[in-house]
Coordinates of C-alpha atoms and ligand atoms in Angstrom, one line a residue:
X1 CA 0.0 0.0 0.0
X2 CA 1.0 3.5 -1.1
X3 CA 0.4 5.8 2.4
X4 CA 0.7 9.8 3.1
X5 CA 0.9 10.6 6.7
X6 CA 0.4 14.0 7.2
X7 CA 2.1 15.2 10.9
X8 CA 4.8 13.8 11.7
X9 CA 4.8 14.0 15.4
X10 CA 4.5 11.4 18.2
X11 CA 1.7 9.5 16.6
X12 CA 2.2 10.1 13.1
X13 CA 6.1 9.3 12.9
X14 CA 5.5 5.7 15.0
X15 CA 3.1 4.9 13.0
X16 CA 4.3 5.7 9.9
X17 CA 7.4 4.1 10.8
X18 CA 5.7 1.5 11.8
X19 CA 3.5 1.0 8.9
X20 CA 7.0 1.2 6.4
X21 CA 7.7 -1.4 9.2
X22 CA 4.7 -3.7 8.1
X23 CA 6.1 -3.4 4.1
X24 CA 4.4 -0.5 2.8
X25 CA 5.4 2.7 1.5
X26 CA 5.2 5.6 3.4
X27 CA 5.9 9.2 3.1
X28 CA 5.9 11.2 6.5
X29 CA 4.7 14.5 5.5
X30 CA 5.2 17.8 8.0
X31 CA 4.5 21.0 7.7
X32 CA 7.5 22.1 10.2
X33 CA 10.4 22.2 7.8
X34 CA 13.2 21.7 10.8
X35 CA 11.2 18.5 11.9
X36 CA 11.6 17.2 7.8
X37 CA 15.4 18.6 7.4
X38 CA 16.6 16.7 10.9
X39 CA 15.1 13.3 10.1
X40 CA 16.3 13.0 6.5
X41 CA 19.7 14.1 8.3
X42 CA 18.7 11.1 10.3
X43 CA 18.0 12.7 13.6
X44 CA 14.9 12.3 16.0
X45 CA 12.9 14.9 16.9
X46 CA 11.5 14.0 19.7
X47 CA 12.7 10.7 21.8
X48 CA 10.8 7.7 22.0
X49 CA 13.2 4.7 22.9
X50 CA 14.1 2.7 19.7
X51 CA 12.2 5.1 17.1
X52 CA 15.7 5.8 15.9
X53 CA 16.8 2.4 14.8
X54 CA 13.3 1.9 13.0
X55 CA 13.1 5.0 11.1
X56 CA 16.6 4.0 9.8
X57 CA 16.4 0.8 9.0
X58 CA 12.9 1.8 6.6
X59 CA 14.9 5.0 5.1
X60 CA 17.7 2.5 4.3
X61 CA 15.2 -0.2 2.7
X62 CA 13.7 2.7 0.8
X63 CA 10.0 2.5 2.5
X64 CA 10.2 5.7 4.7
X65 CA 10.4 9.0 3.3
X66 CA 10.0 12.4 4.6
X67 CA 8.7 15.4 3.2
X68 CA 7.7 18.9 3.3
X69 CA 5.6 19.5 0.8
X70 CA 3.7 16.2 0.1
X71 CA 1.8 16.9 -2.8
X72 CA 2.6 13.7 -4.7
X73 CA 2.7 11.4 -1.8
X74 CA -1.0 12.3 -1.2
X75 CA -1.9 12.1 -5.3
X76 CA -0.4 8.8 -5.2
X77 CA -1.6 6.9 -1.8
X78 CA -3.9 4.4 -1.5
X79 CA -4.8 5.7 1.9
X80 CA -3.7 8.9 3.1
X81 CA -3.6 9.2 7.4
X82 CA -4.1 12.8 9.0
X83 CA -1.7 12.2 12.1
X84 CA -1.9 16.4 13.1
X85 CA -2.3 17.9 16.8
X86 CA -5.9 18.5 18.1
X87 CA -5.1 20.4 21.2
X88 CA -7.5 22.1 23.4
X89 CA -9.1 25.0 22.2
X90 CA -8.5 28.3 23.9
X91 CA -11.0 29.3 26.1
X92 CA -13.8 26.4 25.7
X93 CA -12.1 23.2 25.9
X94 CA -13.2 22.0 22.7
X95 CA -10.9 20.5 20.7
X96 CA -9.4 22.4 18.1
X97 CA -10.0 20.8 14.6
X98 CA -8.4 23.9 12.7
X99 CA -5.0 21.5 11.3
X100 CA -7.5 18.9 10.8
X101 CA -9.9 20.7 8.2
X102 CA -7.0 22.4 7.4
X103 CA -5.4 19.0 6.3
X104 CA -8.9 18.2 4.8
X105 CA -8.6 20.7 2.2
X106 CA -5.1 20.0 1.0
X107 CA -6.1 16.5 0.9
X108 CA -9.0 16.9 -1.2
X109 CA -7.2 19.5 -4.0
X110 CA -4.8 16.2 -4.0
X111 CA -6.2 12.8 -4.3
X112 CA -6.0 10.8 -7.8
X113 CA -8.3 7.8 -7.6
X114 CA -10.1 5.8 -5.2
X115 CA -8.4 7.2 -1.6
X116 CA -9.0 6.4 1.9
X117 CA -8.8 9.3 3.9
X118 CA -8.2 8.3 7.3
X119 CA -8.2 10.2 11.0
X120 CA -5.5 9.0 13.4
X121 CA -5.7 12.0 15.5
X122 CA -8.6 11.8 18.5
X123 CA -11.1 13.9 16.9
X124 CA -14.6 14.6 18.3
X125 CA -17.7 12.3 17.3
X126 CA -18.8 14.0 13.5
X127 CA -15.4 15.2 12.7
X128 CA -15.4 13.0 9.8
X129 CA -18.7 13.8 8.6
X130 CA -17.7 17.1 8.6
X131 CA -13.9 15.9 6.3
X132 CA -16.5 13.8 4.1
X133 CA -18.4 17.3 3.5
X134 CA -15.4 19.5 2.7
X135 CA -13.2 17.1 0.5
X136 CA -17.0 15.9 -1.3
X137 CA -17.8 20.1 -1.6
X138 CA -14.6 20.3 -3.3
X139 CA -14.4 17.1 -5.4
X140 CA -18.3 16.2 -6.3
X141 CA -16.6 13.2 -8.5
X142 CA -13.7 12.2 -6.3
X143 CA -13.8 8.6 -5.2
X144 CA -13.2 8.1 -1.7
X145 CA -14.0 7.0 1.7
X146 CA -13.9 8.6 5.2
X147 CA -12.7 6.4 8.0
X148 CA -11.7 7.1 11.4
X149 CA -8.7 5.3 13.1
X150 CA -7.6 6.5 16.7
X151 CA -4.7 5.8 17.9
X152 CA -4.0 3.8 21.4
X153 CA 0.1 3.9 21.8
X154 CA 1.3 5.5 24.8
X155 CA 4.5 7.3 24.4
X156 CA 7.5 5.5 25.8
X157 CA 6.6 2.0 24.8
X158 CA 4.9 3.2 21.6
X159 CA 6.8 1.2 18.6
X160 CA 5.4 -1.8 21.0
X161 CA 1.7 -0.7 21.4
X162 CA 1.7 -0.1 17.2
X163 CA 2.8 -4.0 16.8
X164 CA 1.3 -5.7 19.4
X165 CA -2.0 -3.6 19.9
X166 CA -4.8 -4.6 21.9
X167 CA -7.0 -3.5 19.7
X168 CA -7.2 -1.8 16.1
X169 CA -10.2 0.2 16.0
X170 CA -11.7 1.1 12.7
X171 CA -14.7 3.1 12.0
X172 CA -16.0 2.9 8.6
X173 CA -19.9 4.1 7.3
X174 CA -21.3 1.4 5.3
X175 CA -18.8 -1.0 5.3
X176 CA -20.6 -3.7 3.7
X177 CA -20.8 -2.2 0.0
X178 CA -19.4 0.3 -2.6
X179 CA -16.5 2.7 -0.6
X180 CA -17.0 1.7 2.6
X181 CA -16.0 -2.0 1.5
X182 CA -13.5 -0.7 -0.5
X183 CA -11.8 1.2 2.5
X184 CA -12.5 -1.9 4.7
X185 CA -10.5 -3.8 2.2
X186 CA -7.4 -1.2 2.0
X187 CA -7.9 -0.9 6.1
X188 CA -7.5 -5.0 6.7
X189 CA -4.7 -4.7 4.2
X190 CA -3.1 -2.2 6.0
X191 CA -3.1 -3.9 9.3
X192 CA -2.2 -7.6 7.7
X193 CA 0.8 -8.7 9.4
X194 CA -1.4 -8.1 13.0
X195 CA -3.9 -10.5 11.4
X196 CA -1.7 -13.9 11.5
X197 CA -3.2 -14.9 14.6
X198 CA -6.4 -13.7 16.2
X199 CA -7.4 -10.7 14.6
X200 CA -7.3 -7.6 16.4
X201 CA -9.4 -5.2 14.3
X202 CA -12.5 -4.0 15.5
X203 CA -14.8 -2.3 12.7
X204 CA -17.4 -0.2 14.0
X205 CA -19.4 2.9 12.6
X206 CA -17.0 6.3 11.7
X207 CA -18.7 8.0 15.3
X208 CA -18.5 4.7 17.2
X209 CA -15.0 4.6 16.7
X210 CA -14.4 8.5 17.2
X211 CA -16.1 8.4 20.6
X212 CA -14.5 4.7 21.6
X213 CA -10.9 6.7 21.9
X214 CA -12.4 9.4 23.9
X215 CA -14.4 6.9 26.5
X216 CA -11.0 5.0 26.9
X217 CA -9.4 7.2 27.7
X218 CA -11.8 9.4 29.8
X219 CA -11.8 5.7 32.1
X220 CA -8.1 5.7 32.0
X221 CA -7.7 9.2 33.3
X222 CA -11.0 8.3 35.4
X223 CA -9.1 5.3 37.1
X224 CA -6.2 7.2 38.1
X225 CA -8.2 9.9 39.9
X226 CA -9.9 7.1 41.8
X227 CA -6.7 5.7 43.1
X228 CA -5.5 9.1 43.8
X229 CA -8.5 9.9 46.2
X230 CA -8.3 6.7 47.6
X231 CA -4.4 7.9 48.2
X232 CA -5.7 11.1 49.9
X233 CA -8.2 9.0 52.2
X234 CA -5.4 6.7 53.0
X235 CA -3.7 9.2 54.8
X236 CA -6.3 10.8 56.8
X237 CA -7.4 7.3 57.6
X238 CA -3.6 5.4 58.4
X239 CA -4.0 3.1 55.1
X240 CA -1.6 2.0 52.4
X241 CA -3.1 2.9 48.9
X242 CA -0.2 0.4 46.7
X243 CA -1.7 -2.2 49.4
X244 CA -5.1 -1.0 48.5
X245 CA -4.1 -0.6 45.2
X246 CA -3.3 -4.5 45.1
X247 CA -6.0 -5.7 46.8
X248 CA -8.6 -4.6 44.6
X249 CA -6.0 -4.8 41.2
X250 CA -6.2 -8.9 41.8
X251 CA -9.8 -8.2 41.3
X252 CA -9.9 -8.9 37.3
X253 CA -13.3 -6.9 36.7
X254 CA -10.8 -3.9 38.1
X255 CA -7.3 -5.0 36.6
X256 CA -4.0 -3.5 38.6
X257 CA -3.0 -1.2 35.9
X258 CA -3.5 2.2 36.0
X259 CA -4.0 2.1 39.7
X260 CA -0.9 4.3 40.8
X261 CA -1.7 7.2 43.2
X262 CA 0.8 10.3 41.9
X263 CA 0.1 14.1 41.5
X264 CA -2.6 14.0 39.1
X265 CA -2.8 12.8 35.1
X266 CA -1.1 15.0 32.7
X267 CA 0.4 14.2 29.2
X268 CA -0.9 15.3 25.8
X269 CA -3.9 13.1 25.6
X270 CA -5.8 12.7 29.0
X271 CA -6.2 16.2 30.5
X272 CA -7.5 17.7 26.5
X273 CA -9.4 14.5 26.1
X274 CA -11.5 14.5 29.0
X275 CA -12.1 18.3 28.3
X276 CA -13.0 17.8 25.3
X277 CA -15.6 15.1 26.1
X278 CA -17.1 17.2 28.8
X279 CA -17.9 19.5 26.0
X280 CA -19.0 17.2 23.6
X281 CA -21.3 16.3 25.9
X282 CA -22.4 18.7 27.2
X283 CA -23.6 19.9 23.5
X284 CA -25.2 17.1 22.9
X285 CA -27.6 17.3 26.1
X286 CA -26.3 13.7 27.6
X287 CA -23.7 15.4 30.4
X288 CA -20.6 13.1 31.4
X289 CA -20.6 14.1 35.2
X290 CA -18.1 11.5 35.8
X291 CA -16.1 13.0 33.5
X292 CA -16.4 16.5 34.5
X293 CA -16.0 15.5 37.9
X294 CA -12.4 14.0 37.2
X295 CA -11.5 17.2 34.9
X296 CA -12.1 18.9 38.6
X297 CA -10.4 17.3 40.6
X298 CA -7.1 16.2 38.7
X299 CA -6.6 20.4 38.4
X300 CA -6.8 20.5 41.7
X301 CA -4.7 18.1 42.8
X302 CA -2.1 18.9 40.0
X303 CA -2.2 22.2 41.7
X304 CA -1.9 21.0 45.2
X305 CA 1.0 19.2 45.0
X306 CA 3.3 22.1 46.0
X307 CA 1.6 21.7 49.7
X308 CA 3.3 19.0 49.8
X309 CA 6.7 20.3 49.5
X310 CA 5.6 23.3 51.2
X311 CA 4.6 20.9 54.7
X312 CA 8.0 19.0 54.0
X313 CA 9.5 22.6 54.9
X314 CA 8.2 23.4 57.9
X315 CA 5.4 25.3 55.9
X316 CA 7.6 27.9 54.3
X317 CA 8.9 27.7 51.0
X318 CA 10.5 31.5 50.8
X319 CA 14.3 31.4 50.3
X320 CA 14.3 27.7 49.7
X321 CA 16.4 25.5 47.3
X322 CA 14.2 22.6 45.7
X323 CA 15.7 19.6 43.9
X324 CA 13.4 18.8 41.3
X325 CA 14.3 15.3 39.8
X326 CA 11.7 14.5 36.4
X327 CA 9.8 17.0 34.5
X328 CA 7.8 14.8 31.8
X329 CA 4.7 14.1 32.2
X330 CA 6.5 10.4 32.1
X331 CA 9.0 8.6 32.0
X332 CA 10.3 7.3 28.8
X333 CA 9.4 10.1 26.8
X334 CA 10.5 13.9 26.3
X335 CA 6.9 14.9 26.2
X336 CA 6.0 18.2 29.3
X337 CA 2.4 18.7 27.3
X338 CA 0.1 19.0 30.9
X339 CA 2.9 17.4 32.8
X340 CA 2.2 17.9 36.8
X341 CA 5.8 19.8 36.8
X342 CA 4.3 22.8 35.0
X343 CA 2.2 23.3 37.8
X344 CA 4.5 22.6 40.7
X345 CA 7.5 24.3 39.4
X346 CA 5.9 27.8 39.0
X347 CA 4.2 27.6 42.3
X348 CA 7.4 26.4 43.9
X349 CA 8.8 30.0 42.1
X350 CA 5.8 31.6 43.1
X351 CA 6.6 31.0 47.0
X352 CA 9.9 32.1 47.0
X353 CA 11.6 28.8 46.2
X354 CA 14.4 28.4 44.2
X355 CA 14.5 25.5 41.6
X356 CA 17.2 23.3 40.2
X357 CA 15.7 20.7 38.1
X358 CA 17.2 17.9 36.1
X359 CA 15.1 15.5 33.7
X360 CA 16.8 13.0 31.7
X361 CA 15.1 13.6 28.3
X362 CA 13.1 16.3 28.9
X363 CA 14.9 19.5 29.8
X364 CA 15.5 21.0 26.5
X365 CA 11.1 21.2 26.2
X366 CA 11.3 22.2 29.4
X367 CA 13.3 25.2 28.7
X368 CA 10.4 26.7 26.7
X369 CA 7.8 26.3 29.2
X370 CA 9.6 27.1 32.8
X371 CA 11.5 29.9 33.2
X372 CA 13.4 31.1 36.5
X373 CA 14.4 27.4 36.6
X374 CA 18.6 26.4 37.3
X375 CA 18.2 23.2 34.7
X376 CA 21.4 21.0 36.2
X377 CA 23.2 18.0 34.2
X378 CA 22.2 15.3 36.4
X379 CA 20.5 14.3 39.6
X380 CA 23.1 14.8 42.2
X381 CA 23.9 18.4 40.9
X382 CA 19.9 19.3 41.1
X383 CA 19.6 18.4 44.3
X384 CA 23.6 19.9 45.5
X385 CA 22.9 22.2 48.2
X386 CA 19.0 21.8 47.9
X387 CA 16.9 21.8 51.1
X388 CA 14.6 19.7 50.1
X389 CA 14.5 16.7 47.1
X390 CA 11.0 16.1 45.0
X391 CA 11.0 13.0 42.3
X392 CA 8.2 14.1 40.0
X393 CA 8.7 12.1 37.3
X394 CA 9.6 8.4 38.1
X395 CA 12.5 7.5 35.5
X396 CA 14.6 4.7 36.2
X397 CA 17.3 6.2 36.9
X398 CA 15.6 7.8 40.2
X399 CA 14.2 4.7 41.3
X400 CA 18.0 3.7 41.9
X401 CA 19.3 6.5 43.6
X402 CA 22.6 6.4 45.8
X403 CA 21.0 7.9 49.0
X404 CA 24.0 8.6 50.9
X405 CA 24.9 10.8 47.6
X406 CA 21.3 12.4 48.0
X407 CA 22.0 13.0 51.6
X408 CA 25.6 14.6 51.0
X409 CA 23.9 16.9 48.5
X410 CA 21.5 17.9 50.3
X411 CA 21.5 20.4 53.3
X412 CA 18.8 18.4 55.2
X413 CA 17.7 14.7 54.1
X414 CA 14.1 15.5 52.9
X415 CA 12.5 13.9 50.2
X416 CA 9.3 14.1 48.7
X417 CA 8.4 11.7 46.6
X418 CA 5.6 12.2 44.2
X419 CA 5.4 8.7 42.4
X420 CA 6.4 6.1 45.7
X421 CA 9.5 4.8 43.8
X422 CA 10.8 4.2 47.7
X423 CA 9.1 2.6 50.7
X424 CA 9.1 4.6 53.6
X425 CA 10.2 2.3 56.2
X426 CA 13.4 1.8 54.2
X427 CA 13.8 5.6 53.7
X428 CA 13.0 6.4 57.6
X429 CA 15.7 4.1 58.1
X430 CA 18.1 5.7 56.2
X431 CA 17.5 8.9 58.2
X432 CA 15.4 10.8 55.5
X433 CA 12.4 12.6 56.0
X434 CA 10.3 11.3 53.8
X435 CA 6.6 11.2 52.3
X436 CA 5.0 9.8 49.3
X437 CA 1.7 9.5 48.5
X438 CA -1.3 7.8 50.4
X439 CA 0.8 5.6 52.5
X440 CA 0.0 6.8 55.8
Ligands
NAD501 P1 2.3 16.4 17.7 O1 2.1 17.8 18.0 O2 3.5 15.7 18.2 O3 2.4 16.3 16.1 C1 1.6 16.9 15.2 C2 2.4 17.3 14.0 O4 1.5 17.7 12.9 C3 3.3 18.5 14.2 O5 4.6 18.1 13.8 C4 2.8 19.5 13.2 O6 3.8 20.3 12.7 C5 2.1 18.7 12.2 N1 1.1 19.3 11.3 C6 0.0 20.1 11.8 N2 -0.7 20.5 10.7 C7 -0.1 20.0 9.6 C8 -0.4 20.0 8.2 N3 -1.5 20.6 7.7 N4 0.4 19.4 7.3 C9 1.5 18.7 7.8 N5 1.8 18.6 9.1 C10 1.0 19.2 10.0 O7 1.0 15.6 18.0 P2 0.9 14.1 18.5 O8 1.2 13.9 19.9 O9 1.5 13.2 17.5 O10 -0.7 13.9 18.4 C11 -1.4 13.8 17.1 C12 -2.8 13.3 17.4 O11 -2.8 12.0 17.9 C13 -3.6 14.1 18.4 O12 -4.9 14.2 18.0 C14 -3.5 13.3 19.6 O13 -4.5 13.5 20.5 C15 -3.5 11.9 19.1 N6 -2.8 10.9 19.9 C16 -1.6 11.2 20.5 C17 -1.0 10.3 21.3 C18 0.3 10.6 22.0 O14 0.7 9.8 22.9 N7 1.0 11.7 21.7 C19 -1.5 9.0 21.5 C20 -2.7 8.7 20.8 C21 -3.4 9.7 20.1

């Protein structure tokens, strides 16, 4: 298959590496020249652990090609993806389609024969009846078919989620004659080499499948908020949330994953995908409260977290050094969209703290979004001469620190951590003052 993936960011560069991967011929297509010029040098943009060995090897084979201006990719595809940002839109939450329609219309002054048009970005339910209306208002006698395809990889294990997904979800109108069985021909072919055991595709209707990504992962960020109020109530009450955690994890109707208490969801998807539910919604007179209700209280508690640091100080954060070890929203990933850090940081500035931060991949993004920040090369100089130490983001490499180095750096053994990477007897052992979260 011939394919046009237009936006080559997190999604659309996995996946159209990916796809090059599977033995078809992609062309990466980006409107941000410097993104185009470093990977045909061969570079990354953005780090995602072995992205750079599969990108290579497909360049090198002669499936994988990047361009700016992907005019002839799209003529020539049999199915062209629209992989673009659908961020939040200022002011109302909704999310903002403007790349998307924008991608629309270039795709429908382009396409040569039958082409399936397909949305990888999370777009609200009737997004692509509304790409069906502008490429058909353009091209009454184009042949082609509108199908919606979210995306499920997380970043960080990505390449992994692409090739051994849970699920493919495909949502194609009609599928049982004329284009819509034509695209669900192109889609299966697409996706063949997940198909040599038990098929993983699941074909719904186009606003089935548009609203499936936004339930999953309105339950996701849903899930997390639960375990992080249990966290809360284990504290005021003398419990252990990981215990709590486990106990009802074992319970396979509930499932263990996404069950660890931190300082509230951030990321590029959850915290504009729940919005932009709530507003969906909310227009269509059937209100998620749930929803909303998480929305609420993840801000909050995002925005809470300096108390934390603030109590670890005797309650006074003026003329403070803070050691600030991750700033990602995650680890495995140099992603800050939403991450907790752009919250805590500022208000840590905004008391009178200083900050000296250090996050493996992530500092140079960082850079853009925090300023007053002392950015250090590694852990042990962030937290030299700190008062206090504050693991935000839980890379590996903090979950093996050498504490008697973190002691030495620091003028008082304090640490908070935000993800429970140590266990608190072990640390009260050691002589630190410690807390984590929801364990008494
Ligand atoms: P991103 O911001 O990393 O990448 C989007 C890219 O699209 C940018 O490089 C931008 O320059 C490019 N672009 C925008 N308009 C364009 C146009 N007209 N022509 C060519 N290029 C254009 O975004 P992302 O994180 O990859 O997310 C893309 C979509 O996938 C979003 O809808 C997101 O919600 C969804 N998604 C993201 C993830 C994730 O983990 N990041 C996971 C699942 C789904």
């Amino acid at each position: 298959m011939r394919v046009a993936m237009i936006g080559t960011g997190y999604v659309g560069l996995v996946s159209g590496a990916c796809f090059a991967d599977f033995g078809h011929e992609v062309t990466c297509i980006d409107k941000d020249a410097s993104k185009i010029e470093r990977l045909e040098r061969g570079e990354m943009p953005i780090f995602e652990p072995g992205l750079d060995d599969l990108v290579a090897a497909n360049v090198r084979d002669g499936r994988l090609t990047f361009a700016l201006d992907g005019s002839e990719a799209i003529r020539n595809a049999d199915a062209v993806f629209i992989g673009v940002g659908t961020p939040s839109r200022r002011g109302d939450g909704h999310a903002d389609l403007s790349y998307v329609y924008a991608a629309a219309e270039e795709i429908a002054g382009l396409i040569e024969g039958f082409t399936v048009i397909v949305t990888k970005s999370t777009v609200p339910v009737g997004t692509g009846d509304e790409i069906e209306r502008i490429v058909r208002e353009r091209r009454p006698d184009a042949e082609f078919a509108v199908v919606s395809n979210p995306e499920f990889l997380r970043e960080g294990a990505a390449i992994g989620d692409f090739k051994r997904p849970d699920r493919v979800v495909i949502g194609i109108n009609n599928m049982d004659d004329g284009v819509g069985a034509r695209a669900r021909t192109v889609m299966t072919e697409m996706y063949r080499p997940l198909n040599l055991n038990e098929s993983p595709l699941l074909f719904v209707g186009r606003r089935t499948s548009e609203l499936i990504k936004y339930a999953a992962n309105a339950f996701l960020a849903m899930k997390i908020t639960f375990i992080n109020e249990m966290a809360d109530l284990c504290e005021a009450v003398g419990a252990d949330v990981q215990q709590v955690a486990r106990g009802i994890g074992l319970d396979n109707r509930i499932g263990s994953k996404f069950l660890h208490a931190g300082p509230g969801y951030g990321g590029s998807c959850f915290p504009k995908d729940t919005l932009a539910l709530v507003r969906t919604a909310t227009d269509a007179g059937s209100p998620v409260r749930l929803v909303e209700t998480t929305v609420e209280v993840n801000d909050a508690r995002k925005k809470a977290m300096v108390e934390r640091v603030r109590a670890a100080v005797d309650g006074d954060l003026a003329g403070k050094t803070v050691g600030v070890l991750g700033l990602t929203f995650k680890p495995n990933t140099d992603d800050m969209r939403d991450s907790p850090a752009l919250d805590l940081v500022p208000a840590l500035i905004a008391a009178g703290a200083r900050v000296q931060a250090f996050d493996p991949e992530g500092m140079h993004e960082a850079g853009k979004l925090l300023s007053g920040v002392d950015f250090r090369d590694g852990p042990y100089d962030a937290l030299d001469g700190a008062d206090v130490a504050v693991i935000v983001t839980e890379w590996d490499q903090f979950r093996a620190l050498d504490l008697d180095r973190v002691r030495t750096a620091l003028t008082a053994p304090v640490l908070v951590d935000l993800r429970n990477v140590y266990r608190p007897e072990e640390m009260r052992a050691r002589g630190f003052r410690y807390s984590s979260i929801g364990r008494g």
